[in-house]
Structure formats: structure tokens, C-alpha cells
Amino acid sequence: MSDDNTRDIEQTIVTDFSERMSYGRYLALDEVLNAQHPLSRPEHHDEMLFIIQHQTTELWLKLVLHEITAARRSMAADDLRTALKRIARVKHIQEVMIQQWSVLATLTPTEYAQFRGSLGNSSGFQSAQYRAVEFALGNKNERMLTVFADDPAALAHLTAEWEQPTLYDEFLRLIARRGLPVPEAILTRDVREPYRASEDLVPVFRTIYENAERYWDLYEACEELVDIEDNFQLWRFRHLRTVGRTIGTKTGTGGSSGVGFLERALSLTFFPELYRVRTEIGQG
């Protein structure tokens, strides 16, 4: 043990990166760590927190989309085991995103007011990745595309997501291929439209839930999707509460009504029949 409270570098540890891949280069840390550009003048100490919080969220959203896209592809290939692995990872990412709000909640109203003007009209409402996640899960809204008219790359990405089947669409198609009577109107619906609940689908899920041993993987998938929706709603709620404690009922920077607008989002649902079936289970 060293007497000066230091740890010796083992001789086998690589220290010459003149011709080797380094940690920083692999992760492009020069770009990542130099992507924070506070605009307040004089620079306000807490603007760095605000920027990093939102940049980090965007990175997690990128990974959520990556996993949902893979899960959807696996479902389309009848590989439900792999899809469930991807969905499980999404759930863990969501938990991190939910907890992240506690960091931003350390920003007081007085502190935020001192640099809020630097945001101009920028707002999380304009997050293309967040909209793509909503689209991928079923909350599609063609009017949202207009928000990205001045960003061709984001518009192309979001338009492609709008035109694709949702994760739920692929799950319902998989269920139908397993021989369960999913209504034809659902299987042939226009996937660009927001998903709308169908009472005719509820008995299908009741069959799965009341015969769990026979349909175990489908039963598990139903609960995994409910977990995703619950986590998404918790994230929305923490967003709402953080905004409320920071700006009260002020109008949002992007022009929304702020807290009121976020409250209405709590009524949106991705997988309505997976909640409706709970009323039916155990009934005569």
C-alpha cells in the first residue's frame, strides 16, 4: 500500500493513445461536453443545470426510441422474447428520467426567472424525439408535424414515425397471428391516425388474463406495456409538478398555457384496453 494515499497505475494499463482509441474519442466527449452554451449575460450559474437536464433527457429519449424501434421490429418477426427484453430496458430508462426531475426541481423560481428570458420561445414542446416516442406508442397527431417545418431532418424523422405502425399495433397483430380474434378494423386501421379504443378488443385481453398459463408471454407483454404507460404518466406528472413549482401558472416559453396544458396531457393513453380489461376480470 502506498504511503501517500495514491494508487499506482498497473503496468498493463494502456496510457499511450497516439495510435489507439481512447475513451474520450470513442464517446466524442469533445463534442458532448462542449455542447452546453448558456446564453444569459452575465451567465447565470443555474442555466448550466437547465441545459444539461434537457440535453440528458434528449439522450435518454434517443435510447428509448432505439429500443422501441427494435421491440417493434421483433414483434413483427414474432420474436416476443427479444421484444420484451427491449421493453424492459425502456422501463429502466423511464425510471431514470422520472428521478431526473428531482434535480431540476432544485431550481427555484427566483433563480429560473433570472435566465428564463434567454430561452426565447424554445420549449420542450418542440422536442422532436419526445413527439416521436409518443407517435411510436400511439399518440399520433399530424398537426404536430407543422412545429418542425423549419427543421427538415426532424420533420423527416417524425413523419417517418407518424407513418409507421405503433408498438401497440405490432403487438395486436402478433396476438392475431396467435389465433386470438383481434377485430379486423384494428388490424387494417390507418396507422397514421391516433389509436382509438375498441370495446371489441377487451374480450381478447380478458381471455389472455384469465388464461395466463396458456398465454403466458402475451400476459407478460400486456403487463410490460402497462408498466411503460404508468411510467410515462409518472414522467408527465413529475414534469407538471416541476413546472408548477418553478413558474406557477405562467404561460410557457413556447406559448402554451403551461401547467394547464401539461395537466391535459395526463388524460392521454396509449393502451386503453389494457386498462379497461381490469374492470372485466373476475366478473361473471
mmCIF file of N, CA and C in Angstrom, residues 168 171-172 175 180-182 198-215 218-219 222-223 273-284:
data_model
loop_
_atom_site.group_PDB
_atom_site.id
_atom_site.type_symbol
_atom_site.label_atom_id
_atom_site.label_comp_id
_atom_site.label_asym_id
_atom_site.label_seq_id
_atom_site.Cartn_x
_atom_site.Cartn_y
_atom_site.Cartn_z
ATOM 1 N N TYR A 168 -47.990 -0.816 -30.174
ATOM 2 C CA TYR A 168 -49.262 -1.490 -29.856
ATOM 3 C C TYR A 168 -49.848 -2.149 -31.095
ATOM 4 N N PHE A 171 -48.059 -5.329 -31.567
ATOM 5 C CA PHE A 171 -48.444 -6.307 -30.550
ATOM 6 C C PHE A 171 -49.800 -6.926 -30.882
ATOM 7 N N LEU A 172 -50.750 -6.095 -31.304
ATOM 8 C CA LEU A 172 -52.079 -6.610 -31.637
ATOM 9 C C LEU A 172 -52.030 -7.518 -32.870
ATOM 10 N N ILE A 175 -50.755 -10.821 -31.621
ATOM 11 C CA ILE A 175 -51.833 -11.537 -30.940
ATOM 12 C C ILE A 175 -52.756 -12.208 -31.959
ATOM 13 N N LEU A 180 -55.922 -15.333 -31.739
ATOM 14 C CA LEU A 180 -56.944 -14.645 -30.950
ATOM 15 C C LEU A 180 -57.711 -13.669 -31.847
ATOM 16 N N PRO A 181 -59.014 -13.465 -31.582
ATOM 17 C CA PRO A 181 -59.873 -12.712 -32.501
ATOM 18 C C PRO A 181 -59.762 -11.185 -32.367
ATOM 19 N N VAL A 182 -58.626 -10.640 -32.766
ATOM 20 C CA VAL A 182 -58.466 -9.187 -32.795
ATOM 21 C C VAL A 182 -59.333 -8.642 -33.927
ATOM 22 N N SER A 198 -61.198 0.290 -28.595
ATOM 23 C CA SER A 198 -62.236 -0.572 -29.176
ATOM 24 C C SER A 198 -62.741 -1.524 -28.093
ATOM 25 N N GLU A 199 -64.022 -1.439 -27.798
ATOM 26 C CA GLU A 199 -64.605 -2.345 -26.804
ATOM 27 C C GLU A 199 -64.520 -3.795 -27.262
ATOM 28 N N ASP A 200 -64.477 -4.009 -28.580
ATOM 29 C CA ASP A 200 -64.412 -5.370 -29.105
ATOM 30 C C ASP A 200 -63.071 -6.049 -28.816
ATOM 31 N N LEU A 201 -62.079 -5.265 -28.452
ATOM 32 C CA LEU A 201 -60.770 -5.827 -28.149
ATOM 33 C C LEU A 201 -60.661 -6.268 -26.682
ATOM 34 N N VAL A 202 -61.498 -5.703 -25.838
ATOM 35 C CA VAL A 202 -61.416 -6.004 -24.401
ATOM 36 C C VAL A 202 -61.575 -7.504 -24.123
ATOM 37 N N PRO A 203 -62.546 -8.209 -24.760
ATOM 38 C CA PRO A 203 -62.662 -9.657 -24.503
ATOM 39 C C PRO A 203 -61.406 -10.440 -24.881
ATOM 40 N N VAL A 204 -60.655 -9.959 -25.868
ATOM 41 C CA VAL A 204 -59.418 -10.631 -26.254
ATOM 42 C C VAL A 204 -58.425 -10.579 -25.101
ATOM 43 N N PHE A 205 -58.291 -9.406 -24.510
ATOM 44 C CA PHE A 205 -57.367 -9.284 -23.383
ATOM 45 C C PHE A 205 -57.891 -10.022 -22.151
ATOM 46 N N ARG A 206 -59.195 -10.068 -22.009
ATOM 47 C CA ARG A 206 -59.752 -10.829 -20.883
ATOM 48 C C ARG A 206 -59.387 -12.303 -21.017
ATOM 49 N N THR A 207 -59.434 -12.820 -22.231
ATOM 50 C CA THR A 207 -59.045 -14.206 -22.481
ATOM 51 C C THR A 207 -57.599 -14.444 -22.074
ATOM 52 N N ILE A 208 -56.739 -13.500 -22.437
ATOM 53 C CA ILE A 208 -55.316 -13.636 -22.089
ATOM 54 C C ILE A 208 -55.122 -13.618 -20.579
ATOM 55 N N TYR A 209 -55.760 -12.663 -19.908
ATOM 56 C CA TYR A 209 -55.572 -12.513 -18.469
ATOM 57 C C TYR A 209 -56.182 -13.671 -17.676
ATOM 58 N N GLU A 210 -57.296 -14.176 -18.140
ATOM 59 C CA GLU A 210 -57.947 -15.252 -17.401
ATOM 60 C C GLU A 210 -57.432 -16.635 -17.784
ATOM 61 N N ASN A 211 -56.522 -16.683 -18.735
ATOM 62 C CA ASN A 211 -55.860 -17.934 -19.132
ATOM 63 C C ASN A 211 -54.352 -17.688 -19.220
ATOM 64 N N ALA A 212 -53.819 -17.114 -18.148
ATOM 65 C CA ALA A 212 -52.426 -16.669 -18.149
ATOM 66 C C ALA A 212 -51.440 -17.801 -18.421
ATOM 67 N N GLU A 213 -51.687 -18.981 -17.890
ATOM 68 C CA GLU A 213 -50.750 -20.088 -18.095
ATOM 69 C C GLU A 213 -50.652 -20.461 -19.575
ATOM 70 N N ARG A 214 -51.774 -20.392 -20.258
ATOM 71 C CA ARG A 214 -51.783 -20.737 -21.684
ATOM 72 C C ARG A 214 -51.126 -19.643 -22.531
ATOM 73 N N TYR A 215 -51.336 -18.391 -22.139
ATOM 74 C CA TYR A 215 -50.830 -17.260 -22.932
ATOM 75 C C TYR A 215 -49.775 -16.465 -22.144
ATOM 76 N N LEU A 218 -47.839 -13.546 -23.754
ATOM 77 C CA LEU A 218 -48.732 -12.444 -24.089
ATOM 78 C C LEU A 218 -49.188 -11.725 -22.825
ATOM 79 N N TYR A 219 -49.474 -12.495 -21.794
ATOM 80 C CA TYR A 219 -49.871 -11.958 -20.487
ATOM 81 C C TYR A 219 -48.752 -11.064 -19.932
ATOM 82 N N CYS A 222 -48.539 -7.815 -21.908
ATOM 83 C CA CYS A 222 -49.589 -6.866 -21.527
ATOM 84 C C CYS A 222 -49.159 -6.058 -20.304
ATOM 85 N N GLU A 223 -48.630 -6.745 -19.307
ATOM 86 C CA GLU A 223 -48.211 -6.058 -18.079
ATOM 87 C C GLU A 223 -47.003 -5.163 -18.314
ATOM 88 N N GLU A 273 -57.312 -0.436 -23.819
ATOM 89 C CA GLU A 273 -57.991 -1.692 -23.493
ATOM 90 C C GLU A 273 -57.276 -2.457 -22.378
ATOM 91 N N LEU A 274 -55.975 -2.226 -22.226
ATOM 92 C CA LEU A 274 -55.236 -2.913 -21.164
ATOM 93 C C LEU A 274 -55.637 -2.386 -19.786
ATOM 94 N N TYR A 275 -56.241 -1.217 -19.763
ATOM 95 C CA TYR A 275 -56.789 -0.694 -18.511
ATOM 96 C C TYR A 275 -58.264 -1.059 -18.371
ATOM 97 N N ARG A 276 -58.995 -0.991 -19.473
ATOM 98 C CA ARG A 276 -60.431 -1.323 -19.424
ATOM 99 C C ARG A 276 -60.682 -2.770 -19.048
ATOM 100 N N VAL A 277 -59.784 -3.664 -19.436
ATOM 101 C CA VAL A 277 -59.999 -5.079 -19.158
ATOM 102 C C VAL A 277 -59.968 -5.363 -17.669
ATOM 103 N N ARG A 278 -59.338 -4.517 -16.882
ATOM 104 C CA ARG A 278 -59.249 -4.741 -15.446
ATOM 105 C C ARG A 278 -60.614 -4.711 -14.773
ATOM 106 N N THR A 279 -61.527 -3.971 -15.348
ATOM 107 C CA THR A 279 -62.890 -3.933 -14.812
ATOM 108 C C THR A 279 -63.608 -5.249 -15.074
ATOM 109 N N GLU A 280 -63.242 -5.905 -16.185
ATOM 110 C CA GLU A 280 -63.941 -7.124 -16.597
ATOM 111 C C GLU A 280 -63.414 -8.375 -15.894
ATOM 112 N N ILE A 281 -62.139 -8.365 -15.535
ATOM 113 C CA ILE A 281 -61.535 -9.570 -14.987
ATOM 114 C C ILE A 281 -62.210 -9.955 -13.663
ATOM 115 N N GLY A 282 -62.609 -11.210 -13.572
ATOM 116 C CA GLY A 282 -63.251 -11.699 -12.359
ATOM 117 C C GLY A 282 -64.750 -11.498 -12.309
ATOM 118 N N GLN A 283 -65.286 -10.813 -13.316
ATOM 119 C CA GLN A 283 -66.743 -10.632 -13.381
ATOM 120 C C GLN A 283 -67.380 -11.919 -13.906
ATOM 121 N N GLY A 284 -68.629 -12.142 -13.589
ATOM 122 C CA GLY A 284 -69.328 -13.350 -14.053
ATOM 123 C C GLY A 284 -69.601 -13.338 -15.533
#
